Tab-separated table of C-alpha atoms in Angstrom:
chain	number	residue	atom	x	y	z
A	1	UNK	CA	-8.061	-14.425	14.623
A	2	UNK	CA	-11.714	-14.216	15.709
A	3	UNK	CA	-14.133	-16.639	14.046
A	4	UNK	CA	-16.068	-15.333	11.080
A	5	UNK	CA	-19.642	-14.432	11.860
A	6	UNK	CA	-22.343	-15.406	9.428
A	7	UNK	CA	-24.277	-12.594	7.889
A	8	UNK	CA	-27.961	-12.747	7.143
A	9	UNK	CA	-27.676	-10.333	4.233
A	10	UNK	CA	-28.175	-11.687	0.752
A	11	UNK	CA	-25.187	-11.679	-1.615
A	12	UNK	CA	-26.876	-8.913	-3.623
A	13	UNK	CA	-27.306	-6.741	-0.519
A	14	UNK	CA	-23.699	-7.350	0.453
A	15	UNK	CA	-22.526	-6.452	-3.068
A	16	UNK	CA	-24.532	-3.207	-2.979
A	17	UNK	CA	-22.948	-2.279	0.378
A	18	UNK	CA	-19.335	-2.785	-0.755
A	19	UNK	CA	-16.872	0.072	-0.545
A	20	UNK	CA	-14.311	0.776	-3.250
A	21	UNK	CA	-10.816	-0.588	-2.518
A	22	UNK	CA	-8.282	1.470	-0.577
A	23	UNK	CA	-4.489	1.134	-0.704
A	24	UNK	CA	-1.966	2.996	1.395
A	25	UNK	CA	1.603	4.139	0.996
A	26	UNK	CA	3.405	4.179	4.338
A	27	UNK	CA	6.159	6.764	4.707
A	28	UNK	CA	8.804	6.870	7.434
A	29	UNK	CA	11.489	9.494	6.948
A	30	UNK	CA	13.632	8.286	9.858
A	31	UNK	CA	16.148	5.874	8.325
A	32	UNK	CA	17.414	4.713	11.725
A	33	UNK	CA	13.929	3.648	12.808
A	34	UNK	CA	13.379	1.798	9.525
A	35	UNK	CA	16.749	0.055	9.845
A	36	UNK	CA	16.046	-0.938	13.443
A	37	UNK	CA	12.691	-2.422	12.399
A	38	UNK	CA	14.252	-4.348	9.508
A	39	UNK	CA	16.984	-5.721	11.770
A	40	UNK	CA	14.455	-6.704	14.436
A	41	UNK	CA	12.386	-8.590	11.839
A	42	UNK	CA	15.504	-10.358	10.592
A	43	UNK	CA	16.618	-11.249	14.119
A	44	UNK	CA	13.213	-12.734	14.945
A	45	UNK	CA	13.162	-14.784	11.720
A	46	UNK	CA	16.613	-16.193	12.532
A	47	UNK	CA	15.653	-16.932	16.143
A	48	UNK	CA	12.489	-18.750	15.024
A	49	UNK	CA	14.486	-20.762	12.479
A	50	UNK	CA	16.957	-21.725	15.203
A	51	UNK	CA	14.078	-22.700	17.490
A	52	UNK	CA	12.552	-24.869	14.757
A	53	UNK	CA	15.867	-26.677	14.344
A	54	UNK	CA	16.395	-27.126	18.093
A	55	UNK	CA	13.002	-27.632	19.745
A	56	UNK	CA	13.088	-27.652	23.502
A	57	UNK	CA	16.277	-25.571	23.747
A	58	UNK	CA	15.448	-23.069	26.499
A	59	UNK	CA	18.196	-20.594	25.541
A	60	UNK	CA	16.876	-20.394	21.987
A	61	UNK	CA	13.275	-20.124	23.236
A	62	UNK	CA	14.350	-17.155	25.353
A	63	UNK	CA	16.105	-15.650	22.320
A	64	UNK	CA	12.827	-15.882	20.381
A	65	UNK	CA	10.984	-14.135	23.215
A	66	UNK	CA	13.597	-11.384	23.396
A	67	UNK	CA	13.610	-10.962	19.604
A	68	UNK	CA	9.812	-10.645	19.628
A	69	UNK	CA	9.995	-7.971	22.330
A	70	UNK	CA	12.606	-6.073	20.324
A	71	UNK	CA	10.444	-6.319	17.211
A	72	UNK	CA	7.408	-5.062	19.128
A	73	UNK	CA	9.394	-2.050	20.376
A	74	UNK	CA	10.820	-1.332	16.920
A	75	UNK	CA	7.353	-1.616	15.364
A	76	UNK	CA	5.913	0.775	17.956
A	77	UNK	CA	8.655	3.317	17.207
A	78	UNK	CA	8.019	2.936	13.475
A	79	UNK	CA	4.253	3.300	13.921
A	80	UNK	CA	4.798	6.511	15.906
A	81	UNK	CA	7.041	8.044	13.233
A	82	UNK	CA	5.390	6.766	10.046
A	83	UNK	CA	2.284	8.050	8.328
A	84	UNK	CA	0.080	6.743	5.543
A	85	UNK	CA	-1.097	8.318	2.326
A	86	UNK	CA	-4.352	6.556	1.439
A	87	UNK	CA	-5.856	6.139	-2.012
A	88	UNK	CA	-9.290	4.855	-2.991
A	89	UNK	CA	-10.383	3.463	-6.325
A	90	UNK	CA	-12.416	5.966	-8.290
A	91	UNK	CA	-15.820	5.008	-9.642
A	92	UNK	CA	-15.171	3.442	-13.035
A	93	UNK	CA	-16.755	6.264	-15.013
A	94	UNK	CA	-14.725	8.854	-13.111
A	95	UNK	CA	-11.495	6.961	-13.798
A	96	UNK	CA	-12.265	6.685	-17.512
A	97	UNK	CA	-13.262	10.360	-17.587
A	98	UNK	CA	-10.013	11.362	-15.908
A	99	UNK	CA	-8.038	9.468	-18.541
A	100	UNK	CA	-9.980	11.260	-21.295
A	101	UNK	CA	-9.145	14.625	-19.733
A	102	UNK	CA	-5.446	13.823	-20.173
A	103	UNK	CA	-5.006	12.534	-23.734
A	104	UNK	CA	-1.471	11.695	-24.830
A	105	UNK	CA	0.568	14.106	-26.889
A	106	UNK	CA	1.236	13.012	-30.466
A	107	UNK	CA	4.679	11.779	-29.463
A	108	UNK	CA	3.263	9.890	-26.477
A	109	UNK	CA	0.526	8.330	-28.622
A	110	UNK	CA	3.153	7.158	-31.117
A	111	UNK	CA	4.944	5.468	-28.219
A	112	UNK	CA	1.710	3.701	-27.225
A	113	UNK	CA	0.679	5.782	-24.230
A	114	UNK	CA	-3.046	6.052	-23.473
A	115	UNK	CA	-2.694	9.241	-21.414
A	116	UNK	CA	-0.444	12.264	-21.101
A	117	UNK	CA	1.972	10.935	-18.524
A	118	UNK	CA	3.000	14.435	-17.431
A	119	UNK	CA	-0.501	15.625	-16.521
A	120	UNK	CA	-2.354	12.399	-15.719
A	121	UNK	CA	-0.116	11.309	-12.812
A	122	UNK	CA	-0.715	14.336	-10.593
A	123	UNK	CA	-4.423	14.361	-11.476
A	124	UNK	CA	-4.835	10.684	-10.588
A	125	UNK	CA	-2.903	10.971	-7.324
A	126	UNK	CA	-5.055	13.932	-6.266
A	127	UNK	CA	-8.350	12.383	-7.397
A	128	UNK	CA	-7.702	9.070	-5.628
A	129	UNK	CA	-6.290	10.627	-2.443
A	130	UNK	CA	-8.289	10.234	0.752
A	131	UNK	CA	-5.927	12.688	2.432
A	132	UNK	CA	-6.855	15.809	0.488
A	133	UNK	CA	-3.727	15.925	-1.662
A	134	UNK	CA	-4.125	18.566	-4.351
A	135	UNK	CA	-2.957	18.320	-7.943
A	136	UNK	CA	-0.228	20.821	-7.029
A	137	UNK	CA	0.842	18.650	-4.068
A	138	UNK	CA	0.942	15.568	-6.267
A	139	UNK	CA	2.852	17.330	-9.042
A	140	UNK	CA	5.386	18.624	-6.525
A	141	UNK	CA	5.864	15.186	-4.952
A	142	UNK	CA	6.188	13.463	-8.328
A	143	UNK	CA	8.754	16.025	-9.470
A	144	UNK	CA	10.830	16.392	-6.295
A	145	UNK	CA	10.791	13.011	-4.562
A	146	UNK	CA	13.366	10.408	-5.507
A	147	UNK	CA	12.569	8.176	-8.471
A	148	UNK	CA	11.531	5.149	-6.416
A	149	UNK	CA	9.270	7.081	-4.032
A	150	UNK	CA	7.657	9.091	-6.836
A	151	UNK	CA	6.998	5.856	-8.724
A	152	UNK	CA	5.549	4.267	-5.580
A	153	UNK	CA	3.245	7.259	-5.081
A	154	UNK	CA	1.902	7.043	-8.630
A	155	UNK	CA	1.737	3.242	-8.579
A	156	UNK	CA	-0.286	3.208	-5.359
A	157	UNK	CA	-2.860	5.581	-6.877
A	158	UNK	CA	-2.834	3.575	-10.135
A	159	UNK	CA	-2.889	0.093	-8.582
A	160	UNK	CA	-5.903	0.801	-6.392
A	161	UNK	CA	-7.836	1.391	-9.621
A	162	UNK	CA	-7.036	-2.202	-10.617
A	163	UNK	CA	-7.460	-3.810	-7.186
A	164	UNK	CA	-9.771	-6.807	-7.201
A	165	UNK	CA	-11.233	-8.501	-4.164
A	166	UNK	CA	-13.329	-11.032	-6.049
A	167	UNK	CA	-12.472	-14.623	-6.869
A	168	UNK	CA	-13.922	-16.418	-9.853
A	169	UNK	CA	-13.849	-19.780	-8.105
A	170	UNK	CA	-14.175	-23.216	-9.693
A	171	UNK	CA	-17.910	-23.616	-9.736
């Protein structure tokens, strides 16, 4: 990791120059590539654990090197196949306005919902998307993808709205 460089900007200038947070959802539709990557990660973890327990063992050191090479190859294959959907936090007023545009139905309000869950999800995904997803795209994905992936799509767009990069500190 390169050393941090000191900036001459004041904290106020740095705060004014900040960009809103971005989160991504990485998608890889090739199950074999994902499995190979997971196995390569596992193999490297095991090899490193073995090496920690038997320092100086040349055979194990070579196994760590080989496992790292296999992980690098698996990661490269994954990176070639996978793609990211990126989402950026909306300006606060825009986010609040979007919620107001999608008030809950009476039944949803009685259940404690703040927004209409059927219409707000696609609108939020589209509004937060940096990849030009439309409301129709988002609605289609949320309706046709599997439960876990649809939830991850919505949660990525929702969670970036709540992302914090500040620390209160102790004084």
